[in-house]
Amino acid sequence: MAQSAQLTHRVDTVDAVVTRMRALDTALPERDGVAVFNRVYLAVTEEVDRRLDAGRFADPRAASTLDVRFAQRYLAAVDAVADGRRPPACWRPLFQFRRHPGVRPLQFALAGINAHIGHDLALAVVDACRTLDCEPADLEDEFDRVGDLLVSLEERIREDLMPGPDLLQIADPLTHLLGSWSLERARDATWSAARALWALRRLPDVAEEFTERLDAAVGFAGRMLLTPLPD
């Protein structure tokens, strides 16, 4: 087994996830598109860790399980690329365009969020339900808390990474491109997808086809988010 695969396998606590993402942050060039997303995701995971320590989740075991299963899918995509394998379709645009000079940091951040929320989170809910022997409804509160944190962080990301003075943003093509995507809508769609996948768990062929189509659709949206733009 490759070393990177072993590392992903051992990432089974929130602290281990934070450690792994901090190592990636140190190793990757600052302008690299994966590094831009990794910094965003690291900030989210550190905040989840702080809230777990502060007792702000009603069911900390469920919250930490969901968080870890969620992170494992991103880290598995990173490891796949490092090992020369293809990542899921939802992640391919980010890895393909990670060094493109015409793609701006905000696009990288939101393309990663799109892949992770639109595809990985639905599968992570199912993974967590199997681990905890529960139903998706039992994880809905934790899902909503993590989702609310992501939405609040997305607002900050847009403010920090959107280029130019406010008066110029209306004419900036980036404004129009990113205005077509909403994390809140993506989160709502993901919850529906997770419930559908759970309902299909006894129909593996149908569940696999559903997952493949979800992966491809999210990858298509990610490719649009990474459209190179003029300065």
Short mmCIF file of N, CA and C in Angstrom, two decimals, residues 25-129:
data_model
loop_
_atom_site.label_atom_id
_atom_site.label_comp_id
_atom_site.label_asym_id
_atom_site.label_seq_id
_atom_site.Cartn_x
_atom_site.Cartn_y
_atom_site.Cartn_z
N ASP A 25 -0.73 22.45 3.93
CA ASP A 25 -0.59 23.90 3.84
C ASP A 25 0.88 24.31 3.79
N THR A 26 1.70 23.62 4.55
CA THR A 26 3.13 23.90 4.57
C THR A 26 3.80 23.45 3.28
N ALA A 27 3.36 22.32 2.74
CA ALA A 27 4.04 21.72 1.59
C ALA A 27 3.67 22.36 0.25
N LEU A 28 2.45 22.87 0.12
CA LEU A 28 1.98 23.36 -1.18
C LEU A 28 2.35 24.82 -1.40
N PRO A 29 2.67 25.21 -2.63
CA PRO A 29 2.90 26.63 -2.93
C PRO A 29 1.66 27.46 -2.62
N GLU A 30 1.85 28.66 -2.16
CA GLU A 30 0.73 29.48 -1.69
C GLU A 30 -0.32 29.71 -2.77
N ARG A 31 0.11 29.90 -4.02
CA ARG A 31 -0.81 30.25 -5.11
C ARG A 31 -1.46 29.01 -5.74
N ASP A 32 -0.98 27.84 -5.40
CA ASP A 32 -1.55 26.60 -5.92
C ASP A 32 -3.04 26.55 -5.59
N GLY A 33 -3.86 26.16 -6.58
CA GLY A 33 -5.31 26.16 -6.36
C GLY A 33 -5.75 25.21 -5.27
N VAL A 34 -5.10 24.06 -5.14
CA VAL A 34 -5.43 23.13 -4.07
C VAL A 34 -5.05 23.73 -2.72
N ALA A 35 -3.94 24.45 -2.68
CA ALA A 35 -3.52 25.10 -1.43
C ALA A 35 -4.54 26.16 -1.00
N VAL A 36 -5.10 26.89 -1.97
CA VAL A 36 -6.10 27.91 -1.64
C VAL A 36 -7.31 27.25 -0.98
N PHE A 37 -7.81 26.17 -1.59
CA PHE A 37 -8.94 25.48 -0.98
C PHE A 37 -8.55 24.86 0.36
N ASN A 38 -7.37 24.28 0.45
CA ASN A 38 -6.94 23.62 1.69
C ASN A 38 -6.93 24.60 2.85
N ARG A 39 -6.51 25.84 2.61
CA ARG A 39 -6.51 26.84 3.68
C ARG A 39 -7.92 27.13 4.16
N VAL A 40 -8.85 27.21 3.22
CA VAL A 40 -10.26 27.43 3.58
C VAL A 40 -10.78 26.26 4.41
N TYR A 41 -10.54 25.06 3.94
CA TYR A 41 -11.05 23.88 4.62
C TYR A 41 -10.37 23.68 5.97
N LEU A 42 -9.10 24.02 6.05
CA LEU A 42 -8.40 23.93 7.34
C LEU A 42 -9.05 24.87 8.36
N ALA A 43 -9.39 26.08 7.93
CA ALA A 43 -10.05 27.03 8.85
C ALA A 43 -11.38 26.47 9.34
N VAL A 44 -12.14 25.84 8.45
CA VAL A 44 -13.42 25.24 8.85
C VAL A 44 -13.19 24.12 9.86
N THR A 45 -12.24 23.25 9.58
CA THR A 45 -12.00 22.09 10.44
C THR A 45 -11.47 22.52 11.81
N GLU A 46 -10.62 23.53 11.83
CA GLU A 46 -10.14 24.04 13.12
C GLU A 46 -11.29 24.61 13.94
N GLU A 47 -12.23 25.27 13.27
CA GLU A 47 -13.38 25.82 14.00
C GLU A 47 -14.28 24.70 14.51
N VAL A 48 -14.49 23.66 13.70
CA VAL A 48 -15.25 22.50 14.17
C VAL A 48 -14.57 21.90 15.39
N ASP A 49 -13.26 21.77 15.35
CA ASP A 49 -12.50 21.21 16.47
C ASP A 49 -12.69 22.06 17.72
N ARG A 50 -12.64 23.37 17.57
CA ARG A 50 -12.83 24.27 18.74
C ARG A 50 -14.24 24.11 19.31
N ARG A 51 -15.22 23.99 18.44
CA ARG A 51 -16.61 23.86 18.92
C ARG A 51 -16.86 22.50 19.57
N LEU A 52 -16.20 21.49 19.06
CA LEU A 52 -16.28 20.18 19.73
C LEU A 52 -15.69 20.26 21.13
N ASP A 53 -14.53 20.88 21.25
CA ASP A 53 -13.88 21.02 22.56
C ASP A 53 -14.72 21.85 23.53
N ALA A 54 -15.47 22.81 22.97
CA ALA A 54 -16.30 23.68 23.80
C ALA A 54 -17.67 23.09 24.11
N GLY A 55 -17.93 21.89 23.59
CA GLY A 55 -19.22 21.24 23.85
C GLY A 55 -20.39 21.87 23.14
N ARG A 56 -20.14 22.42 21.95
CA ARG A 56 -21.21 23.13 21.25
C ARG A 56 -21.98 22.26 20.26
N PHE A 57 -21.66 20.98 20.22
CA PHE A 57 -22.45 20.03 19.43
C PHE A 57 -23.24 19.15 20.38
N ALA A 58 -24.54 19.00 20.10
CA ALA A 58 -25.39 18.19 20.97
C ALA A 58 -24.94 16.73 20.99
N ASP A 59 -24.43 16.26 19.87
CA ASP A 59 -23.94 14.88 19.76
C ASP A 59 -22.52 14.92 19.22
N PRO A 60 -21.53 15.10 20.09
CA PRO A 60 -20.16 15.27 19.62
C PRO A 60 -19.63 14.08 18.84
N ARG A 61 -20.04 12.87 19.21
CA ARG A 61 -19.56 11.69 18.48
C ARG A 61 -20.06 11.72 17.04
N ALA A 62 -21.33 12.06 16.86
CA ALA A 62 -21.89 12.14 15.51
C ALA A 62 -21.21 13.26 14.72
N ALA A 63 -20.99 14.40 15.35
CA ALA A 63 -20.37 15.53 14.66
C ALA A 63 -18.95 15.21 14.24
N SER A 64 -18.18 14.60 15.13
CA SER A 64 -16.79 14.28 14.80
C SER A 64 -16.71 13.19 13.74
N THR A 65 -17.61 12.20 13.81
CA THR A 65 -17.63 11.15 12.80
C THR A 65 -17.94 11.72 11.43
N LEU A 66 -18.96 12.57 11.36
CA LEU A 66 -19.32 13.20 10.09
C LEU A 66 -18.16 14.04 9.57
N ASP A 67 -17.52 14.80 10.44
CA ASP A 67 -16.41 15.66 10.03
C ASP A 67 -15.25 14.84 9.48
N VAL A 68 -14.91 13.74 10.15
CA VAL A 68 -13.79 12.91 9.71
C VAL A 68 -14.11 12.20 8.40
N ARG A 69 -15.30 11.61 8.29
CA ARG A 69 -15.67 10.93 7.05
C ARG A 69 -15.69 11.91 5.87
N PHE A 70 -16.11 13.11 6.14
CA PHE A 70 -16.13 14.18 5.15
C PHE A 70 -14.70 14.50 4.69
N ALA A 71 -13.82 14.73 5.63
CA ALA A 71 -12.44 15.10 5.31
C ALA A 71 -11.70 13.98 4.59
N GLN A 72 -11.99 12.76 4.95
CA GLN A 72 -11.29 11.63 4.33
C GLN A 72 -11.47 11.62 2.82
N ARG A 73 -12.59 12.05 2.34
CA ARG A 73 -12.83 12.03 0.89
C ARG A 73 -11.99 13.09 0.17
N TYR A 74 -11.83 14.25 0.75
CA TYR A 74 -10.93 15.25 0.17
C TYR A 74 -9.49 14.75 0.20
N LEU A 75 -9.06 14.22 1.33
CA LEU A 75 -7.68 13.75 1.45
C LEU A 75 -7.41 12.56 0.53
N ALA A 76 -8.42 11.73 0.31
CA ALA A 76 -8.26 10.63 -0.62
C ALA A 76 -8.05 11.14 -2.05
N ALA A 77 -8.73 12.24 -2.41
CA ALA A 77 -8.52 12.84 -3.73
C ALA A 77 -7.11 13.39 -3.85
N VAL A 78 -6.62 14.05 -2.80
CA VAL A 78 -5.24 14.55 -2.79
C VAL A 78 -4.26 13.39 -2.97
N ASP A 79 -4.48 12.32 -2.24
CA ASP A 79 -3.59 11.17 -2.32
C ASP A 79 -3.64 10.49 -3.68
N ALA A 80 -4.83 10.43 -4.27
CA ALA A 80 -4.96 9.81 -5.60
C ALA A 80 -4.08 10.54 -6.61
N VAL A 81 -4.14 11.87 -6.60
CA VAL A 81 -3.34 12.65 -7.53
C VAL A 81 -1.85 12.47 -7.24
N ALA A 82 -1.48 12.47 -5.98
CA ALA A 82 -0.07 12.29 -5.61
C ALA A 82 0.46 10.93 -6.06
N ASP A 83 -0.41 9.94 -6.10
CA ASP A 83 -0.03 8.58 -6.50
C ASP A 83 -0.18 8.34 -8.00
N GLY A 84 -0.56 9.38 -8.76
CA GLY A 84 -0.72 9.23 -10.19
C GLY A 84 -2.04 8.60 -10.60
N ARG A 85 -3.02 8.57 -9.69
CA ARG A 85 -4.34 8.03 -10.00
C ARG A 85 -5.33 9.18 -10.25
N ARG A 86 -6.45 8.86 -10.87
CA ARG A 86 -7.46 9.89 -11.14
C ARG A 86 -8.32 10.09 -9.91
N PRO A 87 -8.55 11.33 -9.51
CA PRO A 87 -9.49 11.59 -8.42
C PRO A 87 -10.91 11.52 -8.94
N PRO A 88 -11.92 11.56 -8.08
CA PRO A 88 -13.31 11.63 -8.55
C PRO A 88 -13.51 12.80 -9.51
N ALA A 89 -14.49 12.67 -10.39
CA ALA A 89 -14.74 13.70 -11.40
C ALA A 89 -14.98 15.07 -10.80
N CYS A 90 -15.59 15.12 -9.63
CA CYS A 90 -15.89 16.42 -9.00
C CYS A 90 -14.62 17.18 -8.65
N TRP A 91 -13.51 16.46 -8.39
CA TRP A 91 -12.25 17.10 -8.01
C TRP A 91 -11.33 17.37 -9.19
N ARG A 92 -11.57 16.74 -10.33
CA ARG A 92 -10.61 16.85 -11.43
C ARG A 92 -10.38 18.28 -11.91
N PRO A 93 -11.42 19.12 -12.06
CA PRO A 93 -11.14 20.48 -12.52
C PRO A 93 -10.17 21.24 -11.61
N LEU A 94 -10.33 21.11 -10.30
CA LEU A 94 -9.43 21.84 -9.40
C LEU A 94 -7.99 21.38 -9.58
N PHE A 95 -7.77 20.08 -9.69
CA PHE A 95 -6.40 19.59 -9.86
C PHE A 95 -5.87 19.91 -11.25
N GLN A 96 -6.72 19.92 -12.26
CA GLN A 96 -6.27 20.23 -13.62
C GLN A 96 -5.90 21.70 -13.78
N PHE A 97 -6.63 22.59 -13.10
CA PHE A 97 -6.43 24.02 -13.29
C PHE A 97 -5.68 24.67 -12.13
N ARG A 98 -5.15 23.88 -11.22
CA ARG A 98 -4.58 24.41 -9.98
C ARG A 98 -3.46 25.43 -10.19
N ARG A 99 -2.79 25.40 -11.34
CA ARG A 99 -1.68 26.33 -11.60
C ARG A 99 -1.99 27.28 -12.76
N HIS A 100 -3.24 27.32 -13.21
CA HIS A 100 -3.59 28.17 -14.35
C HIS A 100 -3.52 29.64 -13.94
N PRO A 101 -2.76 30.46 -14.66
CA PRO A 101 -2.60 31.87 -14.26
C PRO A 101 -3.86 32.71 -14.43
N GLY A 102 -4.83 32.22 -15.24
CA GLY A 102 -6.04 33.00 -15.46
C GLY A 102 -7.16 32.70 -14.49
N VAL A 103 -6.93 31.79 -13.55
CA VAL A 103 -7.94 31.45 -12.54
C VAL A 103 -7.58 32.15 -11.24
N ARG A 104 -8.55 32.82 -10.65
CA ARG A 104 -8.29 33.63 -9.45
C ARG A 104 -8.50 32.81 -8.17
N PRO A 105 -7.87 33.25 -7.08
CA PRO A 105 -7.95 32.48 -5.83
C PRO A 105 -9.38 32.18 -5.38
N LEU A 106 -10.29 33.13 -5.52
CA LEU A 106 -11.67 32.89 -5.10
C LEU A 106 -12.29 31.75 -5.90
N GLN A 107 -11.96 31.67 -7.18
CA GLN A 107 -12.48 30.57 -7.99
C GLN A 107 -11.98 29.22 -7.49
N PHE A 108 -10.69 29.14 -7.13
CA PHE A 108 -10.15 27.90 -6.59
C PHE A 108 -10.86 27.51 -5.29
N ALA A 109 -11.06 28.50 -4.42
CA ALA A 109 -11.70 28.22 -3.13
C ALA A 109 -13.11 27.68 -3.33
N LEU A 110 -13.89 28.33 -4.18
CA LEU A 110 -15.27 27.92 -4.35
C LEU A 110 -15.40 26.65 -5.18
N ALA A 111 -14.47 26.40 -6.10
CA ALA A 111 -14.51 25.14 -6.84
C ALA A 111 -14.25 23.97 -5.90
N GLY A 112 -13.33 24.14 -4.94
CA GLY A 112 -13.09 23.09 -3.96
C GLY A 112 -14.29 22.89 -3.05
N ILE A 113 -14.91 23.98 -2.63
CA ILE A 113 -16.10 23.88 -1.79
C ILE A 113 -17.22 23.19 -2.57
N ASN A 114 -17.35 23.52 -3.85
CA ASN A 114 -18.37 22.89 -4.69
C ASN A 114 -18.17 21.37 -4.73
N ALA A 115 -16.94 20.93 -4.96
CA ALA A 115 -16.66 19.48 -5.02
C ALA A 115 -16.94 18.81 -3.69
N HIS A 116 -16.51 19.46 -2.64
CA HIS A 116 -16.60 18.84 -1.31
C HIS A 116 -18.03 18.82 -0.78
N ILE A 117 -18.75 19.92 -0.98
CA ILE A 117 -20.14 19.98 -0.52
C ILE A 117 -21.06 19.21 -1.47
N GLY A 118 -20.90 19.46 -2.78
CA GLY A 118 -21.83 18.91 -3.74
C GLY A 118 -21.76 17.40 -3.88
N HIS A 119 -20.60 16.83 -3.66
CA HIS A 119 -20.42 15.38 -3.83
C HIS A 119 -20.02 14.69 -2.53
N ASP A 120 -18.90 15.11 -1.95
CA ASP A 120 -18.32 14.38 -0.81
C ASP A 120 -19.22 14.35 0.40
N LEU A 121 -19.91 15.46 0.67
CA LEU A 121 -20.70 15.54 1.89
C LEU A 121 -21.86 14.54 1.87
N ALA A 122 -22.50 14.37 0.73
CA ALA A 122 -23.60 13.40 0.64
C ALA A 122 -23.10 11.99 0.96
N LEU A 123 -21.94 11.64 0.40
CA LEU A 123 -21.38 10.31 0.65
C LEU A 123 -20.89 10.18 2.08
N ALA A 124 -20.40 11.30 2.64
CA ALA A 124 -19.93 11.26 4.02
C ALA A 124 -21.07 11.04 5.00
N VAL A 125 -22.24 11.59 4.71
CA VAL A 125 -23.42 11.34 5.56
C VAL A 125 -23.74 9.85 5.58
N VAL A 126 -23.71 9.22 4.40
CA VAL A 126 -23.98 7.78 4.32
C VAL A 126 -22.90 7.00 5.06
N ASP A 127 -21.63 7.39 4.86
CA ASP A 127 -20.52 6.74 5.57
C ASP A 127 -20.73 6.83 7.09
N ALA A 128 -21.08 8.03 7.56
CA ALA A 128 -21.25 8.24 9.00
C ALA A 128 -22.44 7.44 9.53
N CYS A 129 -23.52 7.35 8.77
CA CYS A 129 -24.69 6.56 9.20
C CYS A 129 -24.30 5.09 9.36
#
